[in-house]
Each structure stands twice: as C-alpha cells, then as structure tokens.
Tab-separated table of C-alpha atoms and ligand atoms in Angstrom:
chain	number	residue	atom	x	y	z
A	25	MET	CA	-31.555	-2.163	-11.675
A	26	LYS	CA	-28.289	-0.939	-10.207
A	27	LYS	CA	-27.480	-2.327	-6.769
A	28	THR	CA	-27.266	0.170	-3.950
A	29	ARG	CA	-25.831	-2.109	-1.226
A	30	TYR	CA	-23.034	-4.625	-1.525
A	31	THR	CA	-21.873	-7.786	0.212
A	32	VAL	CA	-18.192	-7.449	0.996
A	33	ALA	CA	-15.719	-10.099	2.133
A	34	VAL	CA	-12.485	-9.288	3.941
A	35	ILE	CA	-10.046	-12.164	3.590
A	36	GLY	CA	-7.435	-11.819	6.336
A	37	ALA	CA	-9.832	-9.762	8.455
A	38	THR	CA	-7.791	-10.092	11.640
A	39	GLY	CA	-4.530	-8.914	10.058
A	40	ALA	CA	-3.008	-5.430	10.107
A	41	VAL	CA	-4.527	-4.519	6.720
A	42	GLY	CA	-7.789	-6.425	7.296
A	43	ARG	CA	-8.551	-4.502	10.491
A	44	GLU	CA	-7.790	-1.251	8.706
A	45	SER	CA	-10.236	-2.249	5.937
A	46	LEU	CA	-13.018	-2.494	8.528
A	47	GLU	CA	-12.157	0.976	9.867
A	48	ILE	CA	-12.219	2.421	6.358
A	49	LEU	CA	-15.507	0.734	5.380
A	50	GLN	CA	-16.970	2.306	8.510
A	51	GLU	CA	-15.451	5.784	8.079
A	52	ARG	CA	-16.420	6.056	4.425
A	53	LYS	CA	-19.924	4.664	5.091
A	54	PHE	CA	-19.387	2.075	2.369
A	55	PRO	CA	-22.864	0.881	1.299
A	56	LEU	CA	-22.741	-2.530	2.974
A	57	GLU	CA	-25.476	-5.090	2.581
A	58	ALA	CA	-23.431	-7.577	4.601
A	59	LEU	CA	-19.867	-8.242	5.625
A	60	ARG	CA	-18.185	-11.658	5.538
A	61	LEU	CA	-14.985	-11.868	7.534
A	62	PHE	CA	-12.518	-14.657	6.806
A	63	ALA	CA	-9.329	-15.626	8.622
A	64	SER	CA	-7.623	-18.817	9.744
A	65	LYS	CA	-9.046	-21.477	12.019
A	66	ARG	CA	-7.315	-19.684	14.933
A	67	SER	CA	-9.680	-16.692	14.677
A	68	ALA	CA	-12.877	-18.426	13.502
A	69	GLY	CA	-15.821	-17.796	15.808
A	70	GLU	CA	-14.497	-14.466	17.116
A	71	SER	CA	-16.132	-11.288	15.883
A	72	LEU	CA	-15.115	-7.786	14.818
A	73	PRO	CA	-17.182	-4.577	14.698
A	74	CYS	CA	-18.020	-2.491	11.637
A	75	GLN	CA	-20.809	0.008	10.964
A	76	GLY	CA	-22.459	-0.618	14.325
A	77	ARG	CA	-22.650	-4.406	14.072
A	78	GLU	CA	-20.524	-7.330	15.159
A	79	TRP	CA	-19.530	-9.663	12.335
A	80	ARG	CA	-18.497	-13.230	13.035
A	81	ILE	CA	-15.194	-14.436	11.618
A	82	GLU	CA	-15.416	-17.532	9.425
A	83	GLU	CA	-12.619	-19.975	8.754
A	84	LEU	CA	-11.463	-19.604	5.151
A	85	THR	CA	-11.975	-22.950	3.419
A	86	PRO	CA	-12.196	-23.856	-0.273
A	87	GLY	CA	-15.908	-24.564	0.104
A	88	GLY	CA	-16.628	-20.913	0.929
A	89	PRO	CA	-19.429	-20.461	0.175
A	90	PHE	CA	-18.545	-17.354	-1.815
A	91	GLU	CA	-21.654	-16.938	-3.953
A	92	GLY	CA	-23.459	-13.651	-3.344
A	93	ILE	CA	-20.310	-11.742	-2.397
A	94	ASP	CA	-19.835	-8.628	-4.564
A	95	PHE	CA	-16.313	-7.560	-3.547
A	96	ALA	CA	-13.533	-9.403	-1.708
A	97	PHE	CA	-10.602	-7.513	-0.242
A	98	VAL	CA	-7.845	-10.106	-0.025
A	99	SER	CA	-4.903	-9.379	2.279
A	100	ALA	CA	-3.619	-12.543	3.933
A	101	THR	CA	-0.671	-14.415	2.400
A	102	ASP	CA	0.546	-14.925	-1.175
A	103	ALA	CA	-0.518	-18.587	-0.961
A	104	ILE	CA	-4.061	-17.567	-0.005
A	105	SER	CA	-4.283	-15.054	-2.846
A	106	ARG	CA	-2.986	-17.650	-5.293
A	107	GLU	CA	-5.530	-20.241	-4.214
A	108	TYR	CA	-8.557	-18.125	-3.406
A	109	GLY	CA	-8.259	-15.246	-5.906
A	110	PRO	CA	-9.297	-17.349	-8.926
A	111	ARG	CA	-11.781	-19.339	-6.806
A	112	LEU	CA	-13.559	-16.175	-5.676
A	113	ALA	CA	-13.512	-14.705	-9.189
A	114	GLU	CA	-15.092	-17.903	-10.553
A	115	ALA	CA	-17.858	-17.526	-7.964
A	116	GLY	CA	-18.644	-14.100	-9.478
A	117	VAL	CA	-16.821	-12.039	-6.845
A	118	THR	CA	-14.773	-8.970	-7.839
A	119	VAL	CA	-11.433	-9.627	-6.141
A	120	ILE	CA	-9.280	-6.698	-5.017
A	121	ASP	CA	-6.003	-8.316	-4.099
A	122	ASP	CA	-3.173	-6.923	-1.975
A	123	SER	CA	-0.591	-9.607	-2.753
A	124	ALA	CA	2.147	-9.623	-5.395
A	125	VAL	CA	0.685	-12.762	-7.007
A	126	PHE	CA	-1.308	-11.156	-9.859
A	127	ARG	CA	0.134	-7.640	-10.067
A	128	MET	CA	2.253	-8.159	-13.147
A	129	ASP	CA	-0.268	-10.354	-15.043
A	130	ALA	CA	-1.135	-8.594	-18.302
A	131	ASP	CA	-4.857	-9.242	-17.813
A	132	VAL	CA	-4.938	-7.950	-14.214
A	133	PRO	CA	-5.198	-4.176	-13.777
A	134	LEU	CA	-2.842	-2.741	-11.156
A	135	VAL	CA	-4.677	0.308	-9.921
A	136	VAL	CA	-4.268	3.492	-7.925
A	137	PRO	CA	-7.570	5.239	-8.702
A	138	GLU	CA	-6.112	8.776	-8.702
A	139	VAL	CA	-3.505	7.675	-11.259
A	140	ASN	CA	-4.982	5.031	-13.569
A	141	ALA	CA	-8.659	4.346	-12.808
A	142	HIS	CA	-9.091	3.865	-16.573
A	143	ALA	CA	-7.237	0.523	-16.248
A	144	LEU	CA	-10.259	-0.915	-14.385
A	145	ALA	CA	-11.999	-1.268	-17.743
A	146	SER	CA	-9.578	-4.092	-18.631
A	147	ALA	CA	-10.434	-6.290	-15.608
A	148	THR	CA	-11.429	-9.299	-17.705
A	149	ARG	CA	-10.621	-11.845	-14.954
A	150	ARG	CA	-12.554	-10.093	-12.150
A	151	ILE	CA	-9.205	-9.763	-10.351
A	152	ILE	CA	-7.755	-6.331	-9.686
A	153	ALA	CA	-4.433	-5.907	-7.925
A	154	ILE	CA	-3.378	-3.088	-5.672
A	155	PRO	CA	0.291	-2.095	-5.760
A	156	ASN	CA	2.908	-2.619	-3.136
A	157	CYS	CA	2.572	-0.110	-0.284
A	158	THR	CA	5.702	1.785	-1.407
A	159	THR	CA	4.724	1.941	-5.087
A	160	THR	CA	1.320	3.556	-4.468
A	161	PRO	CA	2.566	6.816	-2.895
A	162	LEU	CA	5.474	6.922	-5.342
A	163	VAL	CA	3.275	6.816	-8.461
A	164	MET	CA	0.902	9.401	-6.970
A	165	VAL	CA	3.835	11.801	-6.794
A	166	LEU	CA	5.441	10.794	-10.103
A	167	LYS	CA	2.230	11.018	-12.144
A	168	PRO	CA	1.779	14.818	-12.232
A	169	ILE	CA	5.540	15.357	-12.605
A	170	HIS	CA	5.697	12.879	-15.472
A	171	ASP	CA	2.694	14.428	-17.223
A	172	ALA	CA	4.285	17.884	-16.995
A	173	ALA	CA	7.987	17.230	-17.540
A	174	ARG	CA	8.498	13.539	-18.540
A	175	VAL	CA	10.345	11.502	-15.930
A	176	LYS	CA	13.598	10.057	-17.288
A	177	ARG	CA	14.932	8.321	-14.189
A	178	VAL	CA	13.856	7.746	-10.591
A	179	VAL	CA	16.137	6.733	-7.708
A	180	VAL	CA	14.185	5.827	-4.575
A	181	THR	CA	15.252	4.749	-1.099
A	182	THR	CA	12.531	3.569	1.253
A	183	PHE	CA	12.230	3.662	5.041
A	184	GLN	CA	9.515	1.076	5.663
A	185	SER	CA	7.615	0.506	8.872
A	186	VAL	CA	7.153	-2.924	10.388
A	187	SER	CA	3.360	-2.911	9.891
A	188	GLY	CA	4.120	-3.609	6.224
A	189	THR	CA	5.175	-7.077	7.353
A	190	GLY	CA	2.020	-7.558	9.426
A	191	ALA	CA	0.699	-7.637	12.971
A	192	ALA	CA	3.346	-10.099	14.201
A	193	ALA	CA	6.152	-7.731	13.147
A	194	MET	CA	4.538	-4.837	15.039
A	195	ASP	CA	4.458	-7.042	18.153
A	196	GLU	CA	8.098	-7.992	17.570
A	197	LEU	CA	9.247	-4.347	17.459
A	198	ILE	CA	7.363	-3.547	20.673
A	199	GLU	CA	8.573	-6.676	22.477
A	200	GLN	CA	12.199	-6.127	21.427
A	201	THR	CA	12.065	-2.483	22.536
A	202	LYS	CA	10.618	-3.466	25.927
A	203	ALA	CA	13.244	-6.217	26.311
A	204	LEU	CA	16.133	-3.886	25.435
A	205	LEU	CA	14.973	-1.190	27.824
A	206	SER	CA	14.754	-3.728	30.639
A	207	PHE	CA	18.122	-5.365	29.788
A	208	LYS	CA	16.510	-8.664	28.794
A	209	GLU	CA	17.454	-10.974	25.941
A	210	VAL	CA	16.064	-9.923	22.536
A	211	LYS	CA	14.349	-12.481	20.296
A	212	ALA	CA	14.197	-11.979	16.504
A	213	GLU	CA	11.577	-14.236	14.928
A	214	VAL	CA	9.810	-12.289	12.176
A	215	TYR	CA	12.973	-10.577	10.853
A	216	PRO	CA	16.411	-12.194	10.503
A	217	HIS	CA	17.931	-9.550	12.808
A	218	GLN	CA	16.872	-7.323	15.680
A	219	ILE	CA	14.688	-4.522	14.256
A	220	ALA	CA	14.453	-2.362	17.406
A	221	PHE	CA	17.069	0.461	17.285
A	222	ASN	CA	18.253	-0.898	13.929
A	223	CYS	CA	17.748	-0.650	10.128
A	224	LEU	CA	17.627	-3.683	7.846
A	225	PRO	CA	18.510	-3.070	4.164
A	226	HIS	CA	16.348	-6.053	3.317
A	227	VAL	CA	12.631	-6.129	2.432
A	228	GLY	CA	11.324	-9.379	0.955
A	229	SER	CA	13.671	-11.997	-0.473
A	230	PHE	CA	16.960	-11.560	-2.379
A	231	GLY	CA	17.139	-12.287	-6.121
A	232	GLU	CA	20.144	-13.583	-8.056
A	233	GLY	CA	21.401	-10.093	-8.836
A	234	GLY	CA	21.369	-9.133	-5.146
A	235	GLU	CA	18.218	-7.023	-5.338
A	236	CYS	CA	15.365	-7.420	-2.820
A	237	SER	CA	11.972	-8.542	-4.123
A	238	GLU	CA	10.534	-5.269	-2.788
A	239	GLU	CA	12.992	-3.303	-4.968
A	240	THR	CA	11.964	-5.273	-8.055
A	241	LYS	CA	8.283	-4.700	-7.236
A	242	ILE	CA	8.779	-0.920	-7.085
A	243	VAL	CA	10.491	-0.906	-10.493
A	244	ASN	CA	8.014	-3.165	-12.287
A	245	GLU	CA	4.842	-1.824	-10.699
A	246	THR	CA	5.769	1.827	-11.278
A	247	ARG	CA	6.364	1.104	-14.956
A	248	LYS	CA	3.080	-0.791	-15.290
A	249	ILE	CA	0.928	1.837	-13.564
A	250	LEU	CA	2.489	4.771	-15.409
A	251	GLU	CA	2.343	2.747	-18.654
A	252	GLU	CA	6.034	3.418	-19.257
A	253	PRO	CA	7.671	-0.022	-19.619
A	254	GLN	CA	11.102	1.490	-20.254
A	255	MET	CA	11.133	4.074	-17.444
A	256	ARG	CA	14.442	3.954	-15.578
A	257	VAL	CA	13.658	3.256	-11.940
A	258	THR	CA	15.988	1.945	-9.251
A	259	ALA	CA	15.257	1.305	-5.576
A	260	THR	CA	16.863	0.442	-2.247
A	261	THR	CA	14.373	-0.758	0.354
A	262	VAL	CA	15.093	-0.502	4.069
A	263	ARG	CA	13.064	-1.713	7.051
A	264	VAL	CA	13.177	0.762	9.929
A	265	PRO	CA	11.933	0.558	13.543
A	266	VAL	CA	8.757	2.566	12.887
A	267	LEU	CA	5.339	1.035	13.568
A	268	ARG	CA	3.330	2.673	10.863
A	269	CYS	CA	3.917	4.703	7.629
A	270	HIS	CA	6.486	4.229	4.918
A	271	SER	CA	8.818	7.095	3.974
A	272	GLU	CA	10.685	7.433	0.689
A	273	ALA	CA	13.592	9.646	-0.386
A	274	VAL	CA	13.114	10.175	-4.114
A	275	ASN	CA	15.429	11.605	-6.744
A	276	ILE	CA	13.750	12.402	-10.058
A	277	GLU	CA	15.396	13.358	-13.346
A	278	THR	CA	13.053	14.887	-15.911
A	279	GLU	CA	13.388	15.576	-19.629
A	280	ARG	CA	12.093	19.116	-19.316
A	281	PRO	CA	13.074	21.524	-16.537
A	282	LEU	CA	10.737	21.812	-13.549
A	283	THR	CA	11.434	24.194	-10.693
A	284	PRO	CA	10.674	23.134	-7.104
A	285	ASN	CA	7.860	25.699	-7.043
A	286	GLU	CA	6.348	24.294	-10.241
A	287	ALA	CA	6.588	20.794	-8.722
A	288	ARG	CA	4.875	22.041	-5.534
A	289	ALA	CA	2.031	23.507	-7.610
A	290	LEU	CA	1.594	20.303	-9.624
A	291	LEU	CA	1.647	18.117	-6.512
A	292	SER	CA	-0.776	20.419	-4.654
A	293	ALA	CA	-3.270	19.921	-7.489
A	294	MET	CA	-2.952	16.117	-7.391
A	295	PRO	CA	-5.922	14.463	-5.623
A	296	GLY	CA	-4.835	12.555	-2.519
A	297	VAL	CA	-1.484	14.369	-2.221
A	298	ILE	CA	-0.678	17.053	0.354
A	299	VAL	CA	2.411	19.225	-0.007
A	300	PHE	CA	3.812	19.811	3.473
A	301	ASP	CA	7.001	21.645	2.820
A	302	ASP	CA	8.298	24.488	4.940
A	303	PRO	CA	11.682	23.346	6.230
A	304	VAL	CA	12.558	26.781	7.635
A	305	ARG	CA	9.689	26.266	10.103
A	306	LYS	CA	10.790	22.620	10.539
A	307	LEU	CA	7.715	21.404	8.708
A	308	TYR	CA	8.144	18.245	6.653
A	309	PRO	CA	6.250	14.943	6.530
A	310	MET	CA	6.984	12.402	9.267
A	311	PRO	CA	5.546	8.938	9.967
A	312	LEU	CA	4.097	9.923	13.344
A	313	ASP	CA	2.061	12.718	11.721
A	314	ALA	CA	0.946	10.769	8.658
A	315	ALA	CA	-0.234	7.690	10.619
A	316	GLY	CA	-3.987	7.251	10.333
A	317	LYS	CA	-4.242	9.788	7.471
A	318	ASP	CA	-5.506	9.049	3.998
A	319	GLU	CA	-3.263	11.386	2.026
A	320	VAL	CA	0.246	10.995	0.690
A	321	PHE	CA	2.438	13.761	2.165
A	322	VAL	CA	5.328	15.313	0.215
A	323	GLY	CA	7.994	17.683	1.444
A	324	ARG	CA	11.693	18.616	1.169
A	325	ILE	CA	11.054	19.451	-2.500
A	326	ARG	CA	14.291	20.886	-3.833
A	327	GLU	CA	16.517	21.018	-6.874
A	328	ASP	CA	19.166	18.339	-7.368
A	329	ARG	CA	22.010	20.473	-8.708
A	330	SER	CA	24.210	17.449	-9.495
A	331	ILE	CA	22.250	16.743	-12.705
A	332	THR	CA	20.346	18.690	-15.365
A	333	ASN	CA	16.618	18.766	-14.497
A	334	GLY	CA	16.836	17.009	-11.140
A	335	LEU	CA	14.485	17.139	-8.163
A	336	ASN	CA	14.751	15.612	-4.709
A	337	LEU	CA	11.750	15.066	-2.481
A	338	TRP	CA	10.526	13.145	0.555
A	339	ILE	CA	7.260	11.175	0.701
A	340	VAL	CA	5.434	9.765	3.741
A	341	SER	CA	2.235	7.752	3.560
A	342	ASP	CA	0.310	5.403	5.839
A	343	ASN	CA	1.126	1.983	4.415
A	344	LEU	CA	-1.964	0.352	5.936
A	345	ARG	CA	-4.320	3.019	4.545
A	346	LYS	CA	-3.371	4.462	1.112
A	347	GLY	CA	-0.685	1.791	0.832
A	348	ALA	CA	-3.254	-1.003	1.185
A	349	ALA	CA	-6.770	-0.936	2.671
A	350	LEU	CA	-7.852	2.534	1.529
A	351	ASN	CA	-6.614	2.040	-2.030
A	352	ALA	CA	-8.569	-1.239	-2.190
A	353	VAL	CA	-11.799	0.350	-0.917
A	354	GLN	CA	-11.360	3.277	-3.338
A	355	ILE	CA	-11.118	0.749	-6.185
A	356	ALA	CA	-14.433	-0.812	-5.123
A	357	GLU	CA	-15.965	2.677	-4.958
A	358	ALA	CA	-14.620	3.470	-8.442
A	359	ILE	CA	-16.112	0.230	-9.819
A	360	ILE	CA	-19.475	1.063	-8.247
A	361	ALA	CA	-19.336	4.591	-9.695
A	362	ARG	CA	-18.606	3.221	-13.170
A	363	ALA	CA	-21.398	0.565	-13.086
B	409	A2P	P1	-5.319	-15.201	11.619
B	409	A2P	O1	-5.297	-13.936	12.435
B	409	A2P	O2	-6.489	-16.064	11.942
B	409	A2P	O3	-3.996	-15.916	11.617
B	409	A2P	P2	-0.913	-10.040	9.001
B	409	A2P	O4	-0.574	-9.583	7.597
B	409	A2P	O5	-1.178	-8.906	9.927
B	409	A2P	O6	0.079	-11.033	9.507
B	409	A2P	O7	-2.335	-10.819	8.866
B	409	A2P	C1	-2.488	-11.970	8.071
B	409	A2P	C2	-3.972	-12.300	7.943
B	409	A2P	O8	-4.074	-13.482	7.128
B	409	A2P	C3	-4.665	-12.606	9.245
B	409	A2P	O9	-6.012	-12.195	9.192
B	409	A2P	C4	-4.577	-14.126	9.307
B	409	A2P	O10	-5.591	-14.741	10.077
B	409	A2P	C5	-4.810	-14.458	7.846
B	409	A2P	N1	-4.316	-15.787	7.532
B	409	A2P	C6	-3.054	-16.260	7.654
B	409	A2P	N2	-2.999	-17.563	7.313
B	409	A2P	C7	-4.267	-17.918	6.972
B	409	A2P	C8	-4.884	-19.147	6.519
B	409	A2P	N3	-4.176	-20.239	6.346
B	409	A2P	N4	-6.223	-19.122	6.261
B	409	A2P	C9	-6.932	-18.004	6.417
B	409	A2P	N5	-6.422	-16.820	6.841
B	409	A2P	C10	-5.109	-16.785	7.123
C-alpha cells in the first residue's frame, strides 16, 4: 500500500537553507510522519519548530541511525554530502542533495521539477542533486525560450546575495555594516575582502583558467539539465552586499527570432516563473521584493540589437527557496506523486 506520511531528515537543519526547509515543509503541509533534524555537536540538543511541534536536533554521526527515513534533505558542507550521501542512500533513504558533490555524476539526476522532472526516473543510486542556486532560476527561464527558438549562446552575470554562502556570511554583512556606520574597524572572516558596500567578482574557488567554481557550475549544470552538452554558456559570478535573493543579467542568442513580446508570453506560461516587466512604471524584479517568494521573477526583457536574434533579460529569485530548499521539497513531492 502506498505510504501517505513520510519520515524526513534535514541534514544541516540549523543552517540558512535547513531553516528554510522547515518553513517550506510547514507552509506546504508536507505529509510528515516524523522529522529528524541533524546538525553539528554545537547544536545537538536544541530544538526547532515545524508543523506545530518542536523537533530535537541530533548530532550527525556515522552511526545515524538512518533506517526508517524516507527522504533526507542534505544542505551542510561538501564534506558532509560526500560522506553521508552514500551512507544514507545505503540505508534506503532517498537523498536530495544541495551540494556540488554529485551534481555532474552521470547516474545522479540534477533536477528542477518544472524543467526536467522526467530525469527522476534515472535515480538509480537513490541520490538526486539540486542545482546551484543560480542555475535553477536560469534554466527555468531558458527552458521555454530554448523549446521555442533554440538557444545558441547564453552570457550570464550574477549578483549573488551573501545567504548563498550561509548564515555566517549573513552575520558578517550585518556586522560589517554596523561597524562601518559607527566608524569601527571592519573584520572580514567569511570572505577574503569586506563585503559591506562592496562587490566581489569571486564566488567559490578559482580554477587554472581563472574562472570561479561557481561560473563552471552554471555552465555544466545548465547543459546537463537542458540536455544540451554543447550549449555555449559563459558566466561571471559576483557576490554583492544583499542578504537574500540572487539576481542575474542574461544575454541570450537564439537560432530562430523571438520578439520580446513572444518571450514574455512564453515565460508567463512557464510554471514557477512570473514576468514582472513594466519599466515605464519602474516595475522590474528586485531582491527585496522577491525575498521569501517561491517564484522566479523576470523583467527588463528587451531585444539585444548588437546581434541577430538576441534578447536581454533580468532574473531575480530567492536563493534559499527556489534556489535550494523549495526545489528540494518539490523534488520529494514529485517522487511521491510518481510512486
Ligand atoms: P551547526 O549550526 O550545528 O554548525 P550554513 O550553510 O548556514 O553555514 O549552515 C551549515 C549547516 O551545516 C548548519 O546546520 C551546520 O550545523 C551544519 N554543519 C556544519 N558542519 C557540520 C558537521 N561537521 N556535522 C554536522 N552538521 C554540520
């Protein structure tokens, strides 16, 4: 008989994404049988609320026990995903992982349900990866454009909030801002430079060719999700002093012509995307408006007259929700619906 309630584990429950997962499980009335919250020794014994109950935080240790858990949302560190992903999967748990560790593995589906839910059928290892928080909104916008007009090349520049780095980075931005406004010394610990009142063209680590790991992720993950291994994609990723929501300036070259109005119509019909585009009335997506929202917002849709068949647009999405926790919960919901 099909289960109607599920035991869910949140690994990294006290982190920026973990806390958002609890909010989303509550808001969406996810059919919980029980919740197991895992974090480090520092947080063990504390508790967090969800669906009207307090759930005690357990220290994550190899011994688990993990048996009986149906889904685990893993959002802690790469090292934790690497160690515990396979361990959980062996214990029969369906792992929905937020790290970059498994994303490019051929036998791990990389899923945005609105774009490629069909890929869930190939989850032979019980591990499913969610994309990087900049890739998810990007592919949601590219998908309908690609289906209609074939995307030839994408040039994306990101404006990424500090919550993408985690709770400590959010504290750092607030502390630095307070220090600057009271003429005190500024300490940079999470980032290599002051982030308050600044922009860092540096997200992740630098590769040999000078690209950031975040830029490489956008290229590879977009190709994998859209099933276009040769698609020409290039990215520049920038950390900005915003607490929540990632923005992206996107230039798209298509094979077939697509007017801005046709693009607006296609994007309006895409589930999970909202076209918010009336610049004359000063209406365009902004991080402060998109924070806490589920949808990916698109605006500034206009022709790029410097090339044949070019479009420019601007995307804003809440990196903790659709960029991470919401996408993961939607994957669990899609698996339940398919069972
Ligand atoms: P804790 O709060 O106990 O340190 P963020 O991405 O916001 O920095 O959050 C990271 C999450 O990963 C937190 O929940 C954190 O728990 C958890 N975490 C970090 N290191 C470990 C570890 N060694 N074992 C278990 N959980 C960890």
